Coordinates of C-alpha atoms and ligand atoms in Angstrom, one line a residue:
X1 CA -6.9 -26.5 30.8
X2 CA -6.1 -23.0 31.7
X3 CA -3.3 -23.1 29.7
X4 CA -5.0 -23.8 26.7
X5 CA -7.2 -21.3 26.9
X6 CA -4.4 -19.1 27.5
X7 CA -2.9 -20.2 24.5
X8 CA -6.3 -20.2 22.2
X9 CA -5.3 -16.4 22.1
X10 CA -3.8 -16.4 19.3
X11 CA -7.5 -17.1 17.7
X12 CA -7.8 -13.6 18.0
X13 CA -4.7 -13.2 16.3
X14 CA -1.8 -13.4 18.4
X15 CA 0.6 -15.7 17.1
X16 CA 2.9 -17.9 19.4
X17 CA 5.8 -18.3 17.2
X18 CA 9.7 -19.7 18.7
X19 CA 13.1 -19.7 17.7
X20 CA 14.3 -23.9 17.9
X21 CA 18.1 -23.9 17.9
X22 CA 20.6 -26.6 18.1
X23 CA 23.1 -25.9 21.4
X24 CA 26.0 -26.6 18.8
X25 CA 28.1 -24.0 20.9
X26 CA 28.1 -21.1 17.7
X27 CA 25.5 -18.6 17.8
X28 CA 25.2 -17.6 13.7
X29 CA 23.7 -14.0 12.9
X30 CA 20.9 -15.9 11.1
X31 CA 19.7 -17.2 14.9
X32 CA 19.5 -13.3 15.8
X33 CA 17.7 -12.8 12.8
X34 CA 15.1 -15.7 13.2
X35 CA 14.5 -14.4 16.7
X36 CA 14.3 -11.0 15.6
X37 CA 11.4 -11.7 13.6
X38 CA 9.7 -13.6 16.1
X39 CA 10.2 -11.2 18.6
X40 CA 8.8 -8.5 15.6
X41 CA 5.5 -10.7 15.6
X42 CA 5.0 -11.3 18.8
X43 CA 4.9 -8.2 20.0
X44 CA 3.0 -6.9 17.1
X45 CA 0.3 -9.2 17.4
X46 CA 0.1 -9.7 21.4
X47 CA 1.1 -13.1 21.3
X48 CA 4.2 -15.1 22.4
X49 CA 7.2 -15.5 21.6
X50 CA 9.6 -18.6 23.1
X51 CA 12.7 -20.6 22.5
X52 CA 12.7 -24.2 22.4
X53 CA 16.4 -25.8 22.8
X54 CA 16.8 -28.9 19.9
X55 CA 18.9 -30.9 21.6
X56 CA 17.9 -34.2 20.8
X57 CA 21.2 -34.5 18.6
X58 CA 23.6 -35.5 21.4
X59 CA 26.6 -35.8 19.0
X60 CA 26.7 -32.1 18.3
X61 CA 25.9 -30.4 21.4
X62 CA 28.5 -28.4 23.5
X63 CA 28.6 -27.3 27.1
X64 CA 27.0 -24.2 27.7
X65 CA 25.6 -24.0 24.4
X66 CA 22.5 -22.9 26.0
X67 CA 23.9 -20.1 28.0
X68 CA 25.4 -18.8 24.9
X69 CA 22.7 -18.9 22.8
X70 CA 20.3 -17.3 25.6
X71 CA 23.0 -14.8 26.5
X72 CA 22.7 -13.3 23.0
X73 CA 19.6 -12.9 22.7
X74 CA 19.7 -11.0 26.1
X75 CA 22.5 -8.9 24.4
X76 CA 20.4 -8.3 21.3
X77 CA 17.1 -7.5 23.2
X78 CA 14.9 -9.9 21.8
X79 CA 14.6 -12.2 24.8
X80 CA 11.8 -14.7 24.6
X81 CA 8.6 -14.6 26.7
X82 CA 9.2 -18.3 27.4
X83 CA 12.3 -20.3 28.0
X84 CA 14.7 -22.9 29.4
X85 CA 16.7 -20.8 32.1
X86 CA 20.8 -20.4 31.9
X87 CA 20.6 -23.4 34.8
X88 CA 17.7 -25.3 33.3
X89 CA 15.2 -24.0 35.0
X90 CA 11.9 -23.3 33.0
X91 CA 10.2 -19.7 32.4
X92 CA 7.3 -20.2 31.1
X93 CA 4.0 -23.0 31.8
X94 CA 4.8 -25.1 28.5
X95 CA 8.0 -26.5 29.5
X96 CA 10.2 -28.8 29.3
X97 CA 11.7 -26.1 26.9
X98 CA 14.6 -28.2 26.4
X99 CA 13.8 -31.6 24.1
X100 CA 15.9 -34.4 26.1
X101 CA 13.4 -33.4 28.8
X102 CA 10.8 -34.2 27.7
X103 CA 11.6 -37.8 26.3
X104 CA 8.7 -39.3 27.7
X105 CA 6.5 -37.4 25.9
X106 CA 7.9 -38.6 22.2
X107 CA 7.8 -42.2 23.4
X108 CA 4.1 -41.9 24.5
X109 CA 3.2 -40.5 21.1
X110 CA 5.5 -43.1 20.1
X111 CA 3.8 -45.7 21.5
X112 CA 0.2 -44.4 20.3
X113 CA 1.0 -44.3 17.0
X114 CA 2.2 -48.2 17.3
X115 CA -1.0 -49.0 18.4
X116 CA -2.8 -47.6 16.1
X117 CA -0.7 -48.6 13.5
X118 CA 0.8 -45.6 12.5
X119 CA 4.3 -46.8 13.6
X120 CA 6.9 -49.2 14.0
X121 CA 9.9 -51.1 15.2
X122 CA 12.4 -51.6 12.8
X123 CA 15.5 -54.0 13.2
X124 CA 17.2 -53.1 10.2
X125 CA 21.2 -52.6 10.7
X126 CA 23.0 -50.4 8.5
X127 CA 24.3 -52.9 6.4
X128 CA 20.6 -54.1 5.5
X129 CA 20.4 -50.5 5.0
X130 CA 23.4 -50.1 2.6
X131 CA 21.8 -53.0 0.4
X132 CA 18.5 -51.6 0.1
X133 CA 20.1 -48.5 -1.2
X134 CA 22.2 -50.4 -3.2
X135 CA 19.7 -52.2 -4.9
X136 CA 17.3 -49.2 -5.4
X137 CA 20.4 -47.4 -7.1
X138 CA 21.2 -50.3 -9.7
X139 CA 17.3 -50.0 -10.3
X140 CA 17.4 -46.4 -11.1
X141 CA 14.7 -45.8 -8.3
X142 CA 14.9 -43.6 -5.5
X143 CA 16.3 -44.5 -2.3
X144 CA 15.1 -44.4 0.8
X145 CA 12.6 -46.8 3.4
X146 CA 9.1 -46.2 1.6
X147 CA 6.7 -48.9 0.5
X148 CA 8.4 -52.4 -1.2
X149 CA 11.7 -51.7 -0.1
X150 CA 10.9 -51.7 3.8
X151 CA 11.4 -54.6 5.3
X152 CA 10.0 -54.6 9.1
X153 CA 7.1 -52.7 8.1
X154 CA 5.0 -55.3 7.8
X155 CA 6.6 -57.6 11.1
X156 CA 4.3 -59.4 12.7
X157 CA 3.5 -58.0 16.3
X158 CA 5.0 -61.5 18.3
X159 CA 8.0 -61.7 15.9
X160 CA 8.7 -58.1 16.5
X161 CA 7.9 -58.3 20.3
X162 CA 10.4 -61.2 20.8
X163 CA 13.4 -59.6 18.9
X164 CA 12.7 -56.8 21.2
X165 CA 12.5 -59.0 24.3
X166 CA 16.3 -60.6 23.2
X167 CA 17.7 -57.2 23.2
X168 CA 17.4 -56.6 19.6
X169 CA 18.2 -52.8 19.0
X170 CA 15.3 -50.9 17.2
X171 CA 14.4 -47.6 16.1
X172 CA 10.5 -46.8 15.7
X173 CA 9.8 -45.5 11.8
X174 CA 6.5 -44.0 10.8
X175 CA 4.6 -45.9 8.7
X176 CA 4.1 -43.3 6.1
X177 CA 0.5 -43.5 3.9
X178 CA 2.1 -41.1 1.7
X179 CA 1.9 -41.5 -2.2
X180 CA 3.5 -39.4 -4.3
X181 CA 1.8 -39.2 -6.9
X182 CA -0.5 -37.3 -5.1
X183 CA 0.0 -33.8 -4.6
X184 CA -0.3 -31.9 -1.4
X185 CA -1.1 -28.3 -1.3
X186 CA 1.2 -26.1 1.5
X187 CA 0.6 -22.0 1.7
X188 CA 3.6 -20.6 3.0
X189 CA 3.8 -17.7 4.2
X190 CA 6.3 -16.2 2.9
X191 CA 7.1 -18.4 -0.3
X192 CA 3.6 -18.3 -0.9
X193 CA 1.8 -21.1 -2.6
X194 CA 3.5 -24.8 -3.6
X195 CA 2.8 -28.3 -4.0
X196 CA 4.7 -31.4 -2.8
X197 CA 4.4 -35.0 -3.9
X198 CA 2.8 -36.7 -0.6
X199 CA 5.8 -38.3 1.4
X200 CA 5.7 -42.1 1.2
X201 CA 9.1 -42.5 3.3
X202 CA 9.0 -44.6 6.3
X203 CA 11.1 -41.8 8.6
X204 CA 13.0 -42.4 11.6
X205 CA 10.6 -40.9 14.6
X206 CA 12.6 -42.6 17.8
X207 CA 16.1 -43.2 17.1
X208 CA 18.1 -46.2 19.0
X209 CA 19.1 -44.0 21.9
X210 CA 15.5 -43.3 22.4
X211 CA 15.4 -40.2 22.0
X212 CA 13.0 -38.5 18.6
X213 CA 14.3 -37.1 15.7
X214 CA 13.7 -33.6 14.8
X215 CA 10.9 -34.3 12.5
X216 CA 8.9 -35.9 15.1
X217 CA 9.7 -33.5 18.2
X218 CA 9.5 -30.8 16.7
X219 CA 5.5 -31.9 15.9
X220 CA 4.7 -32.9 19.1
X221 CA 6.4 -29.5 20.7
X222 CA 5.0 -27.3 18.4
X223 CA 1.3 -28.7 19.2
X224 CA 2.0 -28.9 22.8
X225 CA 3.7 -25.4 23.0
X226 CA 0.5 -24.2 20.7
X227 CA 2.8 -22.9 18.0
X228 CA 0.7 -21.2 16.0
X229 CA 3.5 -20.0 13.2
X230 CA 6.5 -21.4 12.4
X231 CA 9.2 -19.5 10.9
X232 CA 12.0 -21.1 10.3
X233 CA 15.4 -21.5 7.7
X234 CA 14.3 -22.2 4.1
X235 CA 16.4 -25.4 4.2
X236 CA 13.3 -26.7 6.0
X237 CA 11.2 -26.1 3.4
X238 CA 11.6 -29.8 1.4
X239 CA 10.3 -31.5 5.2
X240 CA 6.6 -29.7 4.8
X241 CA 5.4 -32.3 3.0
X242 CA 6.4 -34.9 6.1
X243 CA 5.7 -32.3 8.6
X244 CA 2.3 -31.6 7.5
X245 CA 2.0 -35.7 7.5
X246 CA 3.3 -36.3 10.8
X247 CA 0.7 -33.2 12.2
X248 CA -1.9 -35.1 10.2
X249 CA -1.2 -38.6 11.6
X250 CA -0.9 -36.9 15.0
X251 CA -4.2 -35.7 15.1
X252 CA -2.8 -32.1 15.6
X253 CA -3.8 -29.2 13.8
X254 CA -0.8 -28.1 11.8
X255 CA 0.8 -24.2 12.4
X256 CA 1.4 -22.2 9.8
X257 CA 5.0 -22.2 8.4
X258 CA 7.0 -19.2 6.9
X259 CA 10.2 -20.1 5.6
X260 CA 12.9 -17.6 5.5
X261 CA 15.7 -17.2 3.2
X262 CA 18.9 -18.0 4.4
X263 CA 21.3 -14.6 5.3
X264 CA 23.5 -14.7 1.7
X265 CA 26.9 -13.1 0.9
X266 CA 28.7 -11.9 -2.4
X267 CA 31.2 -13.4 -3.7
X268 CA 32.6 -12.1 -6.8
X269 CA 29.5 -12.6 -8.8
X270 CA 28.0 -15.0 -6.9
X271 CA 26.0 -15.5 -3.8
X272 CA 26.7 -18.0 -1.3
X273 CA 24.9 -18.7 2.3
X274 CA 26.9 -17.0 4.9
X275 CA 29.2 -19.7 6.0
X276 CA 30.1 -20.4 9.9
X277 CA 33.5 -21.3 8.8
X278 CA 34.9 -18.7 6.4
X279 CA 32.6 -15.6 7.6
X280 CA 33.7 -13.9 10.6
X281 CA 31.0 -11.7 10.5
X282 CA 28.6 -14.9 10.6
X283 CA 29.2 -15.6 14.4
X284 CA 27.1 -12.8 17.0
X285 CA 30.1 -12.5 18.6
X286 CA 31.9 -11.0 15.9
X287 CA 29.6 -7.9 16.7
X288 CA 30.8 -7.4 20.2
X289 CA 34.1 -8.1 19.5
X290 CA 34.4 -5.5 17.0
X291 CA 32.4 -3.2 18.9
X292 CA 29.0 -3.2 16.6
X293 CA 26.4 -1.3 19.0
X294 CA 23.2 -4.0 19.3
X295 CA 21.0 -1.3 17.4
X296 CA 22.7 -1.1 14.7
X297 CA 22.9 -5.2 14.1
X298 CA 19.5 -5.2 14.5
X299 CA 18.6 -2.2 12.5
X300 CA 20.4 -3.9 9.0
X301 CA 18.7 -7.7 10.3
X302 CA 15.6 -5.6 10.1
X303 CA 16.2 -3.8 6.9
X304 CA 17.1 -7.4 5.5
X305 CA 14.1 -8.7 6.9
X306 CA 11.5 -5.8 5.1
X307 CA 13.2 -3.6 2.7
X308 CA 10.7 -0.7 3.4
X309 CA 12.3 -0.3 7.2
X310 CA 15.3 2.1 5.2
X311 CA 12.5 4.9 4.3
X312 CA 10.5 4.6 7.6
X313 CA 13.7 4.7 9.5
X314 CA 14.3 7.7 7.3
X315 CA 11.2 9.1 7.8
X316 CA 11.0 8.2 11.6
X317 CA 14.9 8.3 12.8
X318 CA 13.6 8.8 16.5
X319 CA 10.3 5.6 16.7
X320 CA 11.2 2.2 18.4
X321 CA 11.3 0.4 15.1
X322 CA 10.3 -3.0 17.9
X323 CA 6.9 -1.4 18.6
X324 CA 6.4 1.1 16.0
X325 CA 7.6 -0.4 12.5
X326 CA 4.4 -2.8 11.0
X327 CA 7.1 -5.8 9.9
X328 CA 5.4 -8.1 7.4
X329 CA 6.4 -11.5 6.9
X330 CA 5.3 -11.8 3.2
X331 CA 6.9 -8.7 2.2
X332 CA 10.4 -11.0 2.9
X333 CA 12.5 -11.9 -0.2
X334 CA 11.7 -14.8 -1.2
X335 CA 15.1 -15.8 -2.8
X336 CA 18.5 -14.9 -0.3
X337 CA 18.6 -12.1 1.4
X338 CA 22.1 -10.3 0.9
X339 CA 24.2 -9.3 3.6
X340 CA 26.3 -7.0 3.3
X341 CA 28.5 -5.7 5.9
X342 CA 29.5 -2.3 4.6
X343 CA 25.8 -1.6 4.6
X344 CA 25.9 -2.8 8.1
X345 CA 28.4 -0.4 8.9
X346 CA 27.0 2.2 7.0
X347 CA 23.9 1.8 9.4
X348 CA 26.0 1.6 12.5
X349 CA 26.9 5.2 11.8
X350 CA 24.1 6.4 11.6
X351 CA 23.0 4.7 14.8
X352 CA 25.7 6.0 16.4
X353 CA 25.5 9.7 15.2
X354 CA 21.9 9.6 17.1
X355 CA 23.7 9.1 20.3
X356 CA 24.9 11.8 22.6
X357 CA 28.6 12.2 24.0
X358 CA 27.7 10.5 26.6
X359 CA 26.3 7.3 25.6
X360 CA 29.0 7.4 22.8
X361 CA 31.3 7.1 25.8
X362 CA 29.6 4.7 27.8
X363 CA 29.6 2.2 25.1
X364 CA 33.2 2.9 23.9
X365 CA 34.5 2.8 27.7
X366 CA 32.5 -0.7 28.7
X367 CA 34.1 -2.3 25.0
X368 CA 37.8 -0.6 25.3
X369 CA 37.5 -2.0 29.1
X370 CA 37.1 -5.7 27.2
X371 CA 38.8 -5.4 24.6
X372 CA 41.0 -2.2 24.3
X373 CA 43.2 -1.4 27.5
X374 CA 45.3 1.5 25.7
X375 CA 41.8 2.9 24.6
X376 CA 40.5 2.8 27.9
X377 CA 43.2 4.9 29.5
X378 CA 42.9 7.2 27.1
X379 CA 39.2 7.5 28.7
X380 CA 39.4 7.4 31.8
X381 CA 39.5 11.0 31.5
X382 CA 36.2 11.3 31.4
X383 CA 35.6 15.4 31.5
X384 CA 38.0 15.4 28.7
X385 CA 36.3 12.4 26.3
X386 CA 33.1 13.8 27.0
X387 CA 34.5 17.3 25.1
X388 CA 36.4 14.8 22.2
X389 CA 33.4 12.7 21.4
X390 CA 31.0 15.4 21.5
X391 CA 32.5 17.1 18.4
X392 CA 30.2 17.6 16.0
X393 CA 27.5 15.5 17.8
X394 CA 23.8 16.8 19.4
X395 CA 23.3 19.0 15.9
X396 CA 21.2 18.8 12.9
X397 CA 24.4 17.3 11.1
X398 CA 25.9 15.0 13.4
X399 CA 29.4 13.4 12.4
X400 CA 28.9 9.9 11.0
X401 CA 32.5 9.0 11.1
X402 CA 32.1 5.8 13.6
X403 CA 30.8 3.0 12.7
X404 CA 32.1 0.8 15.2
X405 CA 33.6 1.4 19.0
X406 CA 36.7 -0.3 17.7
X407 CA 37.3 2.7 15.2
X408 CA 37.3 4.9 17.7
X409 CA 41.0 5.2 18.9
X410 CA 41.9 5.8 15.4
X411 CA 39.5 8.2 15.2
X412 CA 40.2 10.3 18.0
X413 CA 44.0 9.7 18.9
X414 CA 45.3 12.8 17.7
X415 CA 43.2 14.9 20.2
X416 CA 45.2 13.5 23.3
X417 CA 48.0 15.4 23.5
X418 CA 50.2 12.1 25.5
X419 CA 49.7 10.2 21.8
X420 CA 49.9 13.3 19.3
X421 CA 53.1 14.6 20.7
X422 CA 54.8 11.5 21.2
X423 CA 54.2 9.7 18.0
X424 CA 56.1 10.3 14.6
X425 CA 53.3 12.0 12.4
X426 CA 53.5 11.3 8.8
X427 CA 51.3 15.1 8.3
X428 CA 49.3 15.1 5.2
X429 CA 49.4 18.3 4.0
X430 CA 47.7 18.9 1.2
X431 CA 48.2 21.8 -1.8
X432 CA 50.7 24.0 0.2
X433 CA 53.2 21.4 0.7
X434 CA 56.7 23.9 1.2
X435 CA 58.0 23.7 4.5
X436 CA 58.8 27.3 5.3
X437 CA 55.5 28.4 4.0
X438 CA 53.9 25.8 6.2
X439 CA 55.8 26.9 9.3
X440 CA 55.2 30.5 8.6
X441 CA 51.7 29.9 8.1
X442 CA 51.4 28.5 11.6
X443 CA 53.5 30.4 13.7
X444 CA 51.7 33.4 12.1
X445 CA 48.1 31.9 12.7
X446 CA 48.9 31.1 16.2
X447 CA 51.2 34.3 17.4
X448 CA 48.7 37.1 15.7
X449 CA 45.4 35.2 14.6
X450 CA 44.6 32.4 17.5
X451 CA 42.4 33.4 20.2
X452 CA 40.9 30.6 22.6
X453 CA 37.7 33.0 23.2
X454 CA 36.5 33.6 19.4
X455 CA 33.0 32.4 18.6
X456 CA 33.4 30.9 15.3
X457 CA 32.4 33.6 13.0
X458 CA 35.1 35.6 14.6
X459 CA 37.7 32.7 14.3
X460 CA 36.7 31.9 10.4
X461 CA 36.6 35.7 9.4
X462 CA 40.6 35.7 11.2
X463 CA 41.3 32.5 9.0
X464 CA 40.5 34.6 5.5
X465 CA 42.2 37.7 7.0
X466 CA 45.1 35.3 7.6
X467 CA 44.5 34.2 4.2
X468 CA 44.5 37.4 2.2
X469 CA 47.7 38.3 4.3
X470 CA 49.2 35.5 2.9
X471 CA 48.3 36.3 -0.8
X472 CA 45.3 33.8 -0.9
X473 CA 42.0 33.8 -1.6
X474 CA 39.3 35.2 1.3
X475 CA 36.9 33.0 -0.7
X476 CA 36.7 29.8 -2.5
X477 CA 34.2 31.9 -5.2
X478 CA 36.5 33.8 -5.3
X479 CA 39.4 31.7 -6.2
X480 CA 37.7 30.1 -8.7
X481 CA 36.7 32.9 -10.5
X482 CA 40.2 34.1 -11.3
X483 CA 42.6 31.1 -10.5
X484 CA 45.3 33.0 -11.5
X485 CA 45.2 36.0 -9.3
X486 CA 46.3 33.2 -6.0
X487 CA 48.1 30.7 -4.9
X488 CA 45.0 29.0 -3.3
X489 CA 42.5 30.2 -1.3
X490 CA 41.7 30.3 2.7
X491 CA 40.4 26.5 2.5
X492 CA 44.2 25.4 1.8
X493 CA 45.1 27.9 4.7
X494 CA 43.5 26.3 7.0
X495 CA 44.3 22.5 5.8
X496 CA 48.1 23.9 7.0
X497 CA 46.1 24.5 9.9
X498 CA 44.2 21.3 10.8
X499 CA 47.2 19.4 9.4
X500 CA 49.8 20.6 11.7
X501 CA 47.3 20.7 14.7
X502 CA 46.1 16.9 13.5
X503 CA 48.1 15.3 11.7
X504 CA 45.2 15.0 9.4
X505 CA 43.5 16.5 6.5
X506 CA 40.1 14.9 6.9
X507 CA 38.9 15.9 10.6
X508 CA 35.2 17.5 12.0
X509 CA 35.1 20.8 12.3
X510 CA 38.5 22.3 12.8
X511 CA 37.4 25.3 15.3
X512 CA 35.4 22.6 17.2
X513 CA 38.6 20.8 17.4
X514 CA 40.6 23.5 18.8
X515 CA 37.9 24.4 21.0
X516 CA 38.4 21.7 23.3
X517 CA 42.6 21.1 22.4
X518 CA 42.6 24.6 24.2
X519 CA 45.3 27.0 24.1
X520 CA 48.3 24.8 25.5
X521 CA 47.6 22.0 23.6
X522 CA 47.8 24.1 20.5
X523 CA 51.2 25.6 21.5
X524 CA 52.7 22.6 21.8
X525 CA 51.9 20.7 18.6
X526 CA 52.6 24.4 17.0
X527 CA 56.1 24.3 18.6
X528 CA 56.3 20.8 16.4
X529 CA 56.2 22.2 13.3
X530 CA 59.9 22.9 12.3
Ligands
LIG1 N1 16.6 -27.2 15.5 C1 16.3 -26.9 14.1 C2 17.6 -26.2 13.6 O1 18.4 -25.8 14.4 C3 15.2 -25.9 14.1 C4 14.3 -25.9 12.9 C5 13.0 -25.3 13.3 O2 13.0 -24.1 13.6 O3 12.0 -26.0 13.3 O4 17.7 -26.1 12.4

């Protein structure tokens, strides 16, 4: 009783929603995303949010299928209020949260709805089956186990009582009232108004082994666990009519539904669902693997979920988008939502240019120390990292050059001297390309320009007196303004520069860069310029 009450919250609003997935060992991005939305609405309305674990399949459930799909939702941060524990404990007073648990509880409904007449035993075997379908195709009607096709529907009680008694095997089928040529009216909350023919098919609600089939659990759960809203995967969306029937026959008030577009990818000019079996990117691991920080995964899920989340984020880069961002369910698309993974990655770098040196290197060190053991040694120098990854990072224009931890030893390779030296470097220099100029350049800017201790006015106004030494431009205006008059001007001076020092001509800021490479450093990568 107290739990009821407990649960009539959501009267003033709350919603209890849950995420109901199927332990079939892969957890798909489009799980994170459900449970990121019910997380969103949870929180925003007070309620509840819990996971239920569909097992009722047996053919298609994997060890530690559970674990995994818990663990990720752990590693996203939207862990349920309520759930089945890694070793099958409960959290939470509405439990079993796992469905072959509670197996009793279908068969009592079960049973109930016999009595009453709302259900039956069927004996049919699958070849009975095959020749009703059969027959319905040659007769150009539909198929299925709905009014003058059934066959046990009508059994008597003693006939069907006695096949029972000899061991006959049985499922128990609804015995739909449905007729579709009525209409039923559903409100969906995100797909907004539609109407279904009634259902009139005589469904499967206790299969042989005894244990329900979705349809029917997932009733009986949601009215026990007080579901108040169910979002769920638009593929859903042609059971409401049922659904709605079986909450009817049940005597349970039904939740609301919203049904969510299904996570889509381009192909060529096309869309398709994002497929377990040809995206990489459809599996959460993916995101660890490649080193996707869990903000960022669930800063694009979010902007996927309600396209206005790009301008508040833009407009608020520092607010908890969990508790601060008002997510609506009917502003979803209707129609697939794309996703798109160099958007993904575009918001990854953005994520990451918020974070300081240090969390950059906490979360590069923990994934090189899975995934990357030549990147980790390069970090265990920690003093040293701290000063690489902190280039160009804690200022108004932070570098946005990672996207991913698994970029980052490409990214920052160069700045350890035990790879740069070592390594043959294919330099890319850029406009001045003749070999003595380019040695003379640098010998010259190291032996009478380079000084460790210049602030970086200092060292910038050295690079154009370098320059005009050299017969360049002091300024790029300049240059441009009579073209003729130079060579180039002090922007391809110091490409030389970051090019020999490098090895690259697109790097942050070069003084920054020879700021923390420090004077021996320098020397030696000079010396390696022929
Ligand atoms: N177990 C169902 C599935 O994995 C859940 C559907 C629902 O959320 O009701 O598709």
């Amino acid at each position: 009783m107290k739990q009821n009450i407990l649960r009539e919250i959501y009267l003033s609003g709350a919603q209890v929603v849950r995420y109901a997935p199927s332990p079939t060992g892969f957890v798909h991005i489009g799980g994170l995303y459900q449970s990121l939305i019910c997380k969103k609405i949870a929180k925003q309305t007070g309620g509840v949010f819990y996971v239920r674990i569909e097992d009722t399949d047996q053919k298609r459930e994997v060890e530690n299928g559970v674990e995994g799909i818990l663990k990720a939702l752990e590693d996203y941060d939207v862990s349920p209020d309520e759930t089945l524990g890694i070793n099958g404990e409960d959290k939470g007073n509405y439990g079993s949260y796992l469905q072959s648990k509670r197996k009793d509880i279908y068969q009592s409904y079960a049973k109930k709805l016999i009595e009453e007449g709302k259900a039956y035993p069927c004996f049919c075997s699958q070849e009975e089956l095959n020749k009703i379908r059969e027959d319905q195709e040659k007769a150009k009607e539909r198929t299925g186990y709905f009014g003058k096709w059934t066959k046990c529907r009508n059994m008597p009680v003693d006939m069907a009582y006695e096949k029972i008694k000899n061991g006959d095997k049985y499922i128990i089928r609804l015995k739909s009232p449905g007729n579709p040529d009525k209409k039923i009216k559903h409100k969906d909350v995100v797909k907004g108004n539609i109407d279904f023919p009634e259902n009139d098919q005589d469904i499967v609600i206790i299969k042989s082994d005894g244990l329900p089939t979705y349809h029917f659990a997932h009733a009986i759960d949601d009215h026990l666990m007080h579901t108040t809203l169910v979002t769920r995967g638009d593929e859903w969306v042609a059971s409401v009519p049922l659904h709605l029937q079986l909450f009817y026959i049940l005597g349970f008030k039904a939740p609301k539904y919203a049904h969510t577009a299904p996570l889509m990818k381009q192909e060529g000019e096309s869309k398709r669902k994002l497929s377990k079996r040809k995206d990489a990117e459809a599996a959460v691991s993916y995101y660890k693997e490649e080193g996707i920080p869990r903000e960022a995964v669930m800063e694009y899920l979010m902007n996927i979920a309600n396209s206005n989340f790009e301008m508040w984020r833009k407009q608020n880069p520092d607010k908890d988008m969990m508790t601060e961002f008002d997510f609506q369910l009917n502003k979803m698309g209707v129609s697939g939502a794309l996703f798109d993974m160099v958007k993904m990655l575009d918001v990854s770098k953005i994520v990451i240019s918020r974070y300081s040196a240090e969390e950059v290197y906490n979360n590069v060190y923990k994934w090189a120390g899975e995934f990357d053991s030549e990147l980790k040694e390069m970090l265990d120098n920690k003093e040293y990292s701290l000063k690489v990854l902190g280039i160009e990072r804690g200022n108004t224009k932070p570098r946005k050059d990672i996207a991913k931890w698994s970029d980052v030893k490409y990214i920052i390779n160069y700045m350890y001297d035990e790879k740069f030296l070592n390594s043959n470097i294919n330099y890319e220099y850029q406009k001045i390309n003749d070999k003595n100029e380019i040695s003379k350049i640098v010998k010259t800017y190291f032996e009478k320009y380079y000084n460790e201790n210049d602030d970086k006015q200092t060292w910038f106004d050295k690079m154009k007196d370098m320059a005009e030494e050299f017969g360049y431009a002091r300024e790029v205006k300049e240059f441009k303004l009579n073209p003729e008059n130079y060579p180039g001007h002090v922007g391809d001076i110091s490409t030389v520069i970051r090019v020999a020092i490098t090895g690259r001509c697109n790097t942050p800021d070069l003084y920054e860069i020879l700021k923390v490479l420090g004077k021996e450093s320098i020397e030696k990568r000079v010396m390696k310029i022929k």
